[in-house]
mmCIF file of C-alpha atoms in Angstrom:
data_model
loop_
_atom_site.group_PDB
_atom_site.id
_atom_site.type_symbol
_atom_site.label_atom_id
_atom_site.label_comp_id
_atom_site.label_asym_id
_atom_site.label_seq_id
_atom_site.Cartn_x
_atom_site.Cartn_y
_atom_site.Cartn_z
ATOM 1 C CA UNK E 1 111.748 69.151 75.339
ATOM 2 C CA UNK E 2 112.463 72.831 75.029
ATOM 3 C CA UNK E 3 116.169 72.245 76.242
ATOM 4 C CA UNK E 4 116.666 70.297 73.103
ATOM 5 C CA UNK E 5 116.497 72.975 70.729
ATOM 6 C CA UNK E 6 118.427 75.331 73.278
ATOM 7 C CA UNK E 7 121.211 72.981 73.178
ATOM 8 C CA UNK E 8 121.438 72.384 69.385
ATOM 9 C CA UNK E 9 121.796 76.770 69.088
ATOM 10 C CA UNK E 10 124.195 76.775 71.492
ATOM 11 C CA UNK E 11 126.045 74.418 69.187
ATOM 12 C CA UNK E 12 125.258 76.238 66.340
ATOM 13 C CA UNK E 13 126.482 79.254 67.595
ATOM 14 C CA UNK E 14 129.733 77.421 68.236
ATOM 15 C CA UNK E 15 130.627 75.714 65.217
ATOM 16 C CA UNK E 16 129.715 79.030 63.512
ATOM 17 C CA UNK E 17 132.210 80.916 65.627
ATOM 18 C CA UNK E 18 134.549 78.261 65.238
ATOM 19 C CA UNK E 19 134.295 78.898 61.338
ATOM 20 C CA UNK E 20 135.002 82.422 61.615
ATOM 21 C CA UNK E 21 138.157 82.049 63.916
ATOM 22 C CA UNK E 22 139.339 79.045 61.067
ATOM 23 C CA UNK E 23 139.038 81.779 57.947
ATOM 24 C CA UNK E 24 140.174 84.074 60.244
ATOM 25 C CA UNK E 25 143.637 83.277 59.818
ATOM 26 C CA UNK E 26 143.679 83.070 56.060
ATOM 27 C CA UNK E 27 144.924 86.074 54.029
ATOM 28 C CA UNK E 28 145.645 87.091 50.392
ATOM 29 C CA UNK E 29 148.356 88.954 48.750
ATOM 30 C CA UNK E 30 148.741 89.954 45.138
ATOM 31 C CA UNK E 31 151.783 90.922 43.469
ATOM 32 C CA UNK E 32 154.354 89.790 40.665
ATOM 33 C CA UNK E 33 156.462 86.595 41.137
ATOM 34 C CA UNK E 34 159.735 87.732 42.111
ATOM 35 C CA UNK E 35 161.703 84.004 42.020
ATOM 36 C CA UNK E 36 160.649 80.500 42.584
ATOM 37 C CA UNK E 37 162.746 77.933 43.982
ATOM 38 C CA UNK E 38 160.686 74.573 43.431
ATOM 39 C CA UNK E 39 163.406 72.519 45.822
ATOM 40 C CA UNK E 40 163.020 74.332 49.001
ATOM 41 C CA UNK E 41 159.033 74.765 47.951
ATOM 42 C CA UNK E 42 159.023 78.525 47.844
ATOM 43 C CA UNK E 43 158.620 81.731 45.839
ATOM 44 C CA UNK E 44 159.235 85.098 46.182
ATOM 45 C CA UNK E 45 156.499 87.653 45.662
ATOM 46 C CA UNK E 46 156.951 91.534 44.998
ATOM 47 C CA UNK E 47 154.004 93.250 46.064
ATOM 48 C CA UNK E 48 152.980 96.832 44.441
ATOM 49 C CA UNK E 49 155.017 98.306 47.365
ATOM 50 C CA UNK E 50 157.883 96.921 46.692
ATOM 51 C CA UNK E 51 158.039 94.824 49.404
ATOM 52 C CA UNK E 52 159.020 91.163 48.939
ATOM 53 C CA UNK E 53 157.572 87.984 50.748
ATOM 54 C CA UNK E 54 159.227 84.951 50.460
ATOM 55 C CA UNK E 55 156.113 82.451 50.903
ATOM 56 C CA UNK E 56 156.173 78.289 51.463
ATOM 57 C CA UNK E 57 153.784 76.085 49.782
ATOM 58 C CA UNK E 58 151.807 73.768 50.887
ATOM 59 C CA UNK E 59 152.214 70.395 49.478
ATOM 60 C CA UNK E 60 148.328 70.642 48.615
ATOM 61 C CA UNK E 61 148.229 73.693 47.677
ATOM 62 C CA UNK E 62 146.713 74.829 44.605
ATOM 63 C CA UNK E 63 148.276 76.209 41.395
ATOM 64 C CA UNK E 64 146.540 77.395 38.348
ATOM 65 C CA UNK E 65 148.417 79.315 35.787
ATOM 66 C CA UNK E 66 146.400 81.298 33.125
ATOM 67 C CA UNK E 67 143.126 78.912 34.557
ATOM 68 C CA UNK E 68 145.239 76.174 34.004
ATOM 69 C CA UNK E 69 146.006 73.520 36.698
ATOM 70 C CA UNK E 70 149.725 73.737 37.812
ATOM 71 C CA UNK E 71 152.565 73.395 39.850
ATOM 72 C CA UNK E 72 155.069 75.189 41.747
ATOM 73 C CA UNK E 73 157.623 74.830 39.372
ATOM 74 C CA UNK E 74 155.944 76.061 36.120
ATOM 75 C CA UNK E 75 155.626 79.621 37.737
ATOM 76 C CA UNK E 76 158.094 82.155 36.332
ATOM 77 C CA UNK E 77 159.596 84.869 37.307
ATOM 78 C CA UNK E 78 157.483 88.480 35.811
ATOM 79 C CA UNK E 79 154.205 87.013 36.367
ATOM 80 C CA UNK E 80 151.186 88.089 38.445
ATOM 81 C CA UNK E 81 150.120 86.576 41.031
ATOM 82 C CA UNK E 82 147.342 86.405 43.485
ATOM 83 C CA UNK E 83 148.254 83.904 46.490
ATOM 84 C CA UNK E 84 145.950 82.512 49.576
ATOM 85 C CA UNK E 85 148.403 82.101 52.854
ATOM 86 C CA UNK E 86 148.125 81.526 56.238
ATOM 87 C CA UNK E 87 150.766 82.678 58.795
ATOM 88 C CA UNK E 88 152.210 79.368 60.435
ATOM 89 C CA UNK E 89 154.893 80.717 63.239
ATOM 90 C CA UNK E 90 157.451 82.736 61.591
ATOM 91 C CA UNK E 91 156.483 81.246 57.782
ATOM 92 C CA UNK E 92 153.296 82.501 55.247
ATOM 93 C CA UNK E 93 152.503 79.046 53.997
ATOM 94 C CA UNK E 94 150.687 79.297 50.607
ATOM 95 C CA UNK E 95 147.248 77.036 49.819
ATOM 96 C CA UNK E 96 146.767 78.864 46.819
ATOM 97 C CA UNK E 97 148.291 80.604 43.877
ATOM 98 C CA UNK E 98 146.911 82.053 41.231
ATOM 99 C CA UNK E 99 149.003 82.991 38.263
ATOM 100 C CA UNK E 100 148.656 85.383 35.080
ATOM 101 C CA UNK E 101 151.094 84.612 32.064
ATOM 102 C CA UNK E 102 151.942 87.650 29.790
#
């Protein structure tokens, strides 16, 4: 009887590890729209550097403009924008993206 409880922390302890390693990947960057090109999925994001990221979205990714449900193609260009990505391979693929209207 005491193994049982051993055994259900042990797998505890893994799912919980396996958590942090999923969230892990996940990253945010915030920044002004740059362009959006709604036919090859993407956008371009200027961050306060200067830097821009060209970002992919995901096809269930989330887009709220001004806490408004949206799409891809209703961002414009000027506006700020905080985005959730993940790095897949060589791409930042966006899950969400979070938009202020001036």
């Amino acid at each position: 009887m005491t193994r049982m409880p051993k055994m259900w922390f042990g797998l505890l302890a893994l799912v919980f590890l396996l958590g942090l390693t999923v969230t892990a990947f996940a990253a945010d960057a915030k920044g002004t729209i740059k362009s959006v090109d709604a036919t090859k999925n993407q956008f371009v994001l200027t961050d306060s550097n200067g830097k821009d990221w060209t970002i992919s979205v995901a096809k269930d990714a989330k887009v709220v403009i001004n806490d408004k449900e949206g799409k891809l193609a209703d961002l414009k260009g000027g506006e700020d924008a905080a985005v959730t990505y993940e790095k897949k391979g060589d791409d930042l693929m966006a899950s969400a993206i979070k938009a202020t209207r001036k």
